[in-house]
Coordinates of C-alpha atoms in Angstrom, one line a residue:
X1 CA 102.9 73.2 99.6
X2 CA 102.1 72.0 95.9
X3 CA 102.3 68.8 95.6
X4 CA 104.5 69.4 92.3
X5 CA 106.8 71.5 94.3
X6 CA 110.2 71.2 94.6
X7 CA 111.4 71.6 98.6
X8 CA 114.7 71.4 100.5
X9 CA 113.3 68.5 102.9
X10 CA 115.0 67.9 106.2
X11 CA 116.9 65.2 106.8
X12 CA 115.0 61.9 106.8
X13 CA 112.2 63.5 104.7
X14 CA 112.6 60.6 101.8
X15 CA 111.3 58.5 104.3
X16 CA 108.1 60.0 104.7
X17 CA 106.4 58.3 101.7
X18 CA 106.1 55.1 103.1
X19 CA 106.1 56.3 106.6
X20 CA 103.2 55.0 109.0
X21 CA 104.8 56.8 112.0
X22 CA 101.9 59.6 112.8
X23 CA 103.7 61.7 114.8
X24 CA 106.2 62.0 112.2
X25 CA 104.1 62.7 109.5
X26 CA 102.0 65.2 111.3
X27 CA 105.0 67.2 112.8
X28 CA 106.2 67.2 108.7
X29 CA 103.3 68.6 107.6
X30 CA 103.2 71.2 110.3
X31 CA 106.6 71.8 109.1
X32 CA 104.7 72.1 105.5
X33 CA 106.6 68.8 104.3
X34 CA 104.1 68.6 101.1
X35 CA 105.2 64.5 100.8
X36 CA 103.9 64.3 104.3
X37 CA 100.4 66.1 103.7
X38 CA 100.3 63.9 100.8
X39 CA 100.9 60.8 102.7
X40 CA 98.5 61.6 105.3
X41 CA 95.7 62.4 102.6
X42 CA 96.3 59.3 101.2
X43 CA 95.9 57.2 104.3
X44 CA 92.8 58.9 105.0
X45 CA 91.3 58.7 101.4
X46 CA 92.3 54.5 101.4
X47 CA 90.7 54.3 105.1
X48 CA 93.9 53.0 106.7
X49 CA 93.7 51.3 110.3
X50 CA 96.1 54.4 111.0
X51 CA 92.8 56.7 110.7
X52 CA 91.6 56.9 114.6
X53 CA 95.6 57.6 115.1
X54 CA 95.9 59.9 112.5
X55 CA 92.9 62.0 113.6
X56 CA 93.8 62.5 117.2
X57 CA 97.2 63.4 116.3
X58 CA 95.3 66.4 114.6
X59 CA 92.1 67.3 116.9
X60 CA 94.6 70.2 118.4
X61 CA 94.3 71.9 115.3
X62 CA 90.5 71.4 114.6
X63 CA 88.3 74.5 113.6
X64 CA 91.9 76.8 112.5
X65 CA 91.2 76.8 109.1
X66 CA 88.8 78.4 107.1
X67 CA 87.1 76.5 105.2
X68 CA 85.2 77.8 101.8
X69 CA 83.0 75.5 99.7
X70 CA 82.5 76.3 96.0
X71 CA 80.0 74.2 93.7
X72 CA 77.5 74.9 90.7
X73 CA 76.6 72.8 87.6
X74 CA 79.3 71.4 85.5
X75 CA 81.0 74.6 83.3
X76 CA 80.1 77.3 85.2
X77 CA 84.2 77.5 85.9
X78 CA 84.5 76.3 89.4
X79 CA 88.2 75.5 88.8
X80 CA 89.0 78.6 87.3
X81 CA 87.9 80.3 89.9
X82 CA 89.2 78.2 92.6
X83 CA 92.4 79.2 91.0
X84 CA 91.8 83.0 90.8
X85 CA 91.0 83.0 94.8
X86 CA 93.9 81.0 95.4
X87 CA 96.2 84.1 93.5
X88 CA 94.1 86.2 95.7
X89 CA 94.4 84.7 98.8
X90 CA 98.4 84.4 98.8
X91 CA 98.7 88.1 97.6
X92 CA 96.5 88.4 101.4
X93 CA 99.7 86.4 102.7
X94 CA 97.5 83.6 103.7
X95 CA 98.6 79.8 103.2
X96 CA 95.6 77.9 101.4
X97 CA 95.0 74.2 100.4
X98 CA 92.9 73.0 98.1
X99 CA 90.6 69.9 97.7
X100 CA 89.0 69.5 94.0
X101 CA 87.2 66.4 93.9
X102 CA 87.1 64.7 90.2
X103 CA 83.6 62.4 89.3
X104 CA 85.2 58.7 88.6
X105 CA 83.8 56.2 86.5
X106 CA 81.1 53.8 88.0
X107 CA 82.2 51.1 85.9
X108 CA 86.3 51.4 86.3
X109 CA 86.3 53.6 89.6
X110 CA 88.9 55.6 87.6
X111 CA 89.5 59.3 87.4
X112 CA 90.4 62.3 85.1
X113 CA 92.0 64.5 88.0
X114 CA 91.6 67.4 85.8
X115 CA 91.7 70.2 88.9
X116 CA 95.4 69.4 89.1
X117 CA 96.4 70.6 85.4
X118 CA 94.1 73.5 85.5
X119 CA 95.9 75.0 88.8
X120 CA 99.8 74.5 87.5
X121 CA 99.8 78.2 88.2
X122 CA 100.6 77.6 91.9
X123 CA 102.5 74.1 91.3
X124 CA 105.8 75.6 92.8
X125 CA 104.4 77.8 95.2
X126 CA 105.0 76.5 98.9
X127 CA 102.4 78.5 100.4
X128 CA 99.8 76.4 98.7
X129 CA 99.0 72.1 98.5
X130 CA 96.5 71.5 96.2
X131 CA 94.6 67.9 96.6
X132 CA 92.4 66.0 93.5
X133 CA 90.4 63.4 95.2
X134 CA 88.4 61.0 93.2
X135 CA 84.7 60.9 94.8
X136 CA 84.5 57.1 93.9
X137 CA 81.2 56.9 93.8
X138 CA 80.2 59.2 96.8
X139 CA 77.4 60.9 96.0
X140 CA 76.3 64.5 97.4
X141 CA 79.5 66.4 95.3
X142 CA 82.2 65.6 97.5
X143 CA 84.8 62.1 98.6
X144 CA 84.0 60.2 101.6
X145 CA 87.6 61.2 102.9
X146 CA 87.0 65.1 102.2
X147 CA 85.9 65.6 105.8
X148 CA 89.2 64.0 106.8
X149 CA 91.5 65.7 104.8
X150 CA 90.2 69.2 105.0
X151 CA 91.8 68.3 109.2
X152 CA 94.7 67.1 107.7
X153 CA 95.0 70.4 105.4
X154 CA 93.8 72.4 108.8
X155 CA 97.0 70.5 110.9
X156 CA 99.5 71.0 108.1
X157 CA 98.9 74.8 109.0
X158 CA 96.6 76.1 106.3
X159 CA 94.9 79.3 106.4
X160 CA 91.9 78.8 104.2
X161 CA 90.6 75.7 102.4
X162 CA 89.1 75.8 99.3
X163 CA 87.0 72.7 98.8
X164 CA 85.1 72.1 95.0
X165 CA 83.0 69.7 94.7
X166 CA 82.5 68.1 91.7
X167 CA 79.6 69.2 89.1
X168 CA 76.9 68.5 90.4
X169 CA 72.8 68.8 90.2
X170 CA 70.1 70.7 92.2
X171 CA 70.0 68.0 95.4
X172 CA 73.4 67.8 96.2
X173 CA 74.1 69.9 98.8
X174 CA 76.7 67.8 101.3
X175 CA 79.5 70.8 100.2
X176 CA 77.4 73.3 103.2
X177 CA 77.3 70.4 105.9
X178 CA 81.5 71.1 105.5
X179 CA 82.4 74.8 105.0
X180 CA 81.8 77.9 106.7
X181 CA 81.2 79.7 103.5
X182 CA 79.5 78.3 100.8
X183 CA 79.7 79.3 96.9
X184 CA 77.1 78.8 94.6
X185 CA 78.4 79.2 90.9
X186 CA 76.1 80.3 88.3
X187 CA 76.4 81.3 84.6
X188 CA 74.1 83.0 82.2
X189 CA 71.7 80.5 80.5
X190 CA 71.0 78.1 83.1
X191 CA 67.5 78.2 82.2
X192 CA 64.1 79.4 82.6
X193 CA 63.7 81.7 85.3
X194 CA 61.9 78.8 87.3
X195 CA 65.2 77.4 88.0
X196 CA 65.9 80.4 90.5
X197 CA 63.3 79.7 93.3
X198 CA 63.0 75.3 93.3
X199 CA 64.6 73.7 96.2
X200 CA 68.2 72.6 96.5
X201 CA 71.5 73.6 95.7
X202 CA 70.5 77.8 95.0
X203 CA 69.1 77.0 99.2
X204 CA 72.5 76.5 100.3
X205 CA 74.9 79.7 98.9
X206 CA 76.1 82.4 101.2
X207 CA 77.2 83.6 98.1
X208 CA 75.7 83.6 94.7
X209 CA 78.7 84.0 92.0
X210 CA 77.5 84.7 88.4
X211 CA 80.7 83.6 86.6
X212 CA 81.1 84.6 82.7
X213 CA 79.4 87.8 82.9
X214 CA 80.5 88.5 79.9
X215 CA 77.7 86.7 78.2
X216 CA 74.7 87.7 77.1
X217 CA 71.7 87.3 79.7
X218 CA 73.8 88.0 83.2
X219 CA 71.6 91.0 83.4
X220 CA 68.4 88.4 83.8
X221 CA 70.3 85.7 85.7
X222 CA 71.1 88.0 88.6
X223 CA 67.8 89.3 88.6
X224 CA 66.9 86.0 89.1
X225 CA 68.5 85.2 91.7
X226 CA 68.0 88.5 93.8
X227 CA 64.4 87.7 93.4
X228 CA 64.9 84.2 94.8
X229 CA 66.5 85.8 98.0
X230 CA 63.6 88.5 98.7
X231 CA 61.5 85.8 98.8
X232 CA 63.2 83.8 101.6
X233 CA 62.2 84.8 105.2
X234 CA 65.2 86.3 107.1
X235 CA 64.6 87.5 110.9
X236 CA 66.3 90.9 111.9
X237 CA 70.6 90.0 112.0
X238 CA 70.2 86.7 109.4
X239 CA 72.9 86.9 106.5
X240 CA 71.5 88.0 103.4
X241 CA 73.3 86.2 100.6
X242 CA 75.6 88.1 98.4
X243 CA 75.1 88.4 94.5
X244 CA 78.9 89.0 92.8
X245 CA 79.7 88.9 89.2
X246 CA 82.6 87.4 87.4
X247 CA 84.6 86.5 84.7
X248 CA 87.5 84.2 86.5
X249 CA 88.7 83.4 83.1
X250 CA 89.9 87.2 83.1
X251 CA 90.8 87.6 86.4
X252 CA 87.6 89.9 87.0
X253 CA 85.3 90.0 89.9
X254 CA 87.5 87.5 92.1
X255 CA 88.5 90.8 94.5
X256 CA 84.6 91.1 95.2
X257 CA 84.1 87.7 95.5
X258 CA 87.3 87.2 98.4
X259 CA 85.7 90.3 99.8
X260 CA 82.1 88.7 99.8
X261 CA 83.9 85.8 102.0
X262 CA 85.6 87.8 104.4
X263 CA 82.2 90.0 105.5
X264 CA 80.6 86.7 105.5
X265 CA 83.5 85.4 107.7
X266 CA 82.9 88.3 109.6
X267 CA 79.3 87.7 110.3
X268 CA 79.7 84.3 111.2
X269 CA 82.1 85.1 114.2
X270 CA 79.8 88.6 114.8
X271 CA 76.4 86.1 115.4
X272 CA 78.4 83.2 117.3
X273 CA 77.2 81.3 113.7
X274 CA 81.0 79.9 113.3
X275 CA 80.7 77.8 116.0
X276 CA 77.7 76.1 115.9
X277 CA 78.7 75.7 112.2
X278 CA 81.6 73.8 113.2
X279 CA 79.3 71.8 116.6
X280 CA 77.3 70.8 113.3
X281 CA 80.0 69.5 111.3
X282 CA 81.5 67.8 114.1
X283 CA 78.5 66.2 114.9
X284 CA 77.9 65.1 111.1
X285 CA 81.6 63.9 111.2
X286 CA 80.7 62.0 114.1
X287 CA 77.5 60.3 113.0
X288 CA 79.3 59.4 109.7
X289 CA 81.8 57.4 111.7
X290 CA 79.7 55.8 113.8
X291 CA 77.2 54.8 110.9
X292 CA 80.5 53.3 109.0
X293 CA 81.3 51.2 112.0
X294 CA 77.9 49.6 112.2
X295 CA 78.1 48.9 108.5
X296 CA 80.7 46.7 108.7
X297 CA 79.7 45.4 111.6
X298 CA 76.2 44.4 109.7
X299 CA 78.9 43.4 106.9
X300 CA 80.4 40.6 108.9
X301 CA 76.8 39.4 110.0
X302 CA 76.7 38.4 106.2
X303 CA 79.4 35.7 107.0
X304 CA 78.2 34.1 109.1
X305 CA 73.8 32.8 109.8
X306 CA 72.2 35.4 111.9
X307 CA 71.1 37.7 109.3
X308 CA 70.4 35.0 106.7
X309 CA 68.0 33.2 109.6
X310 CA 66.0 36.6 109.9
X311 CA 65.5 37.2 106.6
X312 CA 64.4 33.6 105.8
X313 CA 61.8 34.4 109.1
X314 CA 60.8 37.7 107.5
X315 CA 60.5 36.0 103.9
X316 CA 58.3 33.3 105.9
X317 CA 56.1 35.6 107.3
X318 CA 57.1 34.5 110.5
X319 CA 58.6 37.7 111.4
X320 CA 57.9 41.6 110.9
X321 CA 61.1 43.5 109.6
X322 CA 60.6 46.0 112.4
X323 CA 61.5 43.0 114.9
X324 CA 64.4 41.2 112.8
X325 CA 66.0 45.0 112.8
X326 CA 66.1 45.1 116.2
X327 CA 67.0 41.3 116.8
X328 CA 69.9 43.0 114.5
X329 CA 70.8 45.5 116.7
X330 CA 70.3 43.4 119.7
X331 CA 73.6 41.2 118.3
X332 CA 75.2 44.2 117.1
X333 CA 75.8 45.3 120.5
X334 CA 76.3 41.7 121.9

C-alpha cells in the first residue's frame, strides 16, 4: 500500500483523489486503494469538516491494529529501524503502515519528509503504506492528526502500525499515550551514566533498543539501563522492560527486537493490559476533541465583546480571573 506504488485500481479509482464521498474512500482503502488511504490521511491531517464523518465510517475497525511506537534522540536510527521491522514484519505475512512524523520549520511550517526516501525499500510493495506527516509545530514528538490516521491505517486493513515520532528530548513522551508497545532507541554515548535513571522519555519504553552496537561503550550503555530498571518498583505479573541490541544499519538484532514486541503483545492481552491501554487512548482521543472544540469556541469569543469586557474587568481589578473564567464558560455553554 506504498504510496509510490503502482496498482491496477478498479474502475473509478482516478476519482478518488478529489473524492469527499466517505463511504467510498473508506470501502477503497479496505480494498487497500493506497490513493484512498492517502486521501483520507490527508483530510484528517488538514482537519476537514468531513472528520466527524470520516471517523464513524471507521469506529468498526477501532483497536485491530497493532500499534508500535518507536522514539529516541535525534540519530540513534529510528528510521532505519523502522525500516528493518517493516522487512520483518511482511516476511511474518503481516500488512503494516507506517507514520514517520518529520520536525517542520517554526518560521515556514515546511518540512524535509525525509522518512519517505529512507524507506524506498518497500515503495512498490502493496502490503505496506507508508505516511510522513509534518508535526507543524505539535509538540510532544508526534502530528496533531497522528491519532486519526493510525484509525485510518487501522480501517484500511493494517496489521501493525509503526508510528516514529520525531527526534525528540527527555519530556516528550505523547508517543505511549498512542501505542501498545513503546520503543525507546538508545545509542552508545548518550552521556554520563546520570542520563539512565532522570525522569522522562527512558520512563515510557517497554522496550529499551541499543541501536549501533557496534560502537564502543554499548557494553556500559546497557548496563545502564538495566540498572535503571532494577530500580523501578514492579508488583508480582508487571512487565519488566526488555533490553535488545542492534545494529539496524546491518540488518542485526531487528529479529530480537520483533520478538521483544510480540512477548510484550503477548502480555498485554495475558494481564487484560491491551484494553485498558486502548480505554486510555480512547479517552485521550476524546478529551483532545472536546478541548479543540472549546478552543474555537473561545476563538470566536475574540470577535466579538464578551471576552474583551472581562479582561478589561480583570485588568480593572474589578474582577478575579477565577470568576471571568467561569463567566467564560457560562456563555460557552449558552
Amino acid at each position: 500500500m506504498s504510496e509510490a506504488a503502482e496498482h491496477v485500481l478498479p474502475a473509478g479509482a482516478t476519482s478518488v483523489r478529489r473524492s469527499r464521498d466517505v463511504p467510498l474512500l473508506v470501502e477503497r482503502a479496505r480494498a487497500g486503494d493506497p490513493r484512498a488511504v492517502a486521501r483520507l490521511i490527508t483530510l484528517v491531517e488538514n482537519g476537514d469538516a468531513l472528520l466527524p464523518a470520516i471517523a464513524a465510517a471507521l469506529a468498526p475497525y477501532a483497536g485491530q491494529a497493532q500499534v508500535v511506537g518507536l522514539t529516541g534522540s535525534p540519530g540513534v536510527g529510528k528510521s532505519t529501524t523502522t525500516n528493518e521491522l517493516v522487512r520483518a514484519l511482511r516476511a511474518q505475512g503481516h500488512r503494516v503502515g507506517v507514520l514517520a512524523v518529520d520536525p517542520s520549520s517554526p518560521f515556514t511550517g515546511g518540512a524535509i519528509l525525509g522518512d519517505r526516501v529512507r524507506m524506498q525499500d518497500h515503495a512498490t510493495d502493496p502490503g505496506v503504506y507508508i505516511r510522513s506527516m509534518s508535526s507543524r509545530g505539535h509538540l510532544g514528538g508526534l502530528a496533531a492528526a497522528t491519532p486519526q490516521a493510525v484509525r485510518v491505517l487501522e480501517g484500511a486493513g493494517c496489521d501493525v502500525v509503526l508510528v516514529e515520532t520525531v527526534g525528540v528530548g527527555q519530556a516528550e513522551v505523547e508517543v505511549a499515550s498512542l501505542a501498545d508497545t513503546t520503543l525507546v532507541l538508545l545509542a552508545p554515548g548518550m552521556g554520563d551514566a546520570i542520563q539512565a535513571v532522570k525522569a522522562g522519555i527512558l520512563e515510557i519504553a517497554d522496550v529499551f533498543v541499543v541501536n549501533k552496537a557496534d560502537r564502543d561503550g554499548v557494553d556500559a550503555t546497557v548496563r545502564d539501563i538495566q540498572g535503571m530498571i532494577a530500580l523501578g518498583e514492579r508488583g508480582p505479573g508487571q512487565w519488566r522492560p526488555q533490553v535488545v541490541r542492534s545494529v539496524a544499519a546491518r540488518g542485526e538484532g531487528i529479529d530480537d527486537i520483533a520478538a521483544a514486541i510480540d512477548k510484550h503483545r503477548g502480555w498485554l492481552v495475558e494481564h487484560g493490559e491491551l484494553r485498558r491501554r486502548q480505554e486510555a487512548r480512547a479517552a485521550a482521543e476524546i478529551e483532545a476533541i472536546a478541548l479543540g472544540t472549546l478552543r474555537a469556541r473561545i476563538g470566536s469569543l475574540r470577535d466579538g465583546t464578551e471576552l474583551a469586557t472581562l479582561a478589561t474587568r480583570v485588568a480593572e481589578g474589578a474582577l478575579d480571573p477565577y470568576t471571568a473564567a467561569d463567566e467564560l464558560l457560562a456563555q460557552l455553554a449558552r
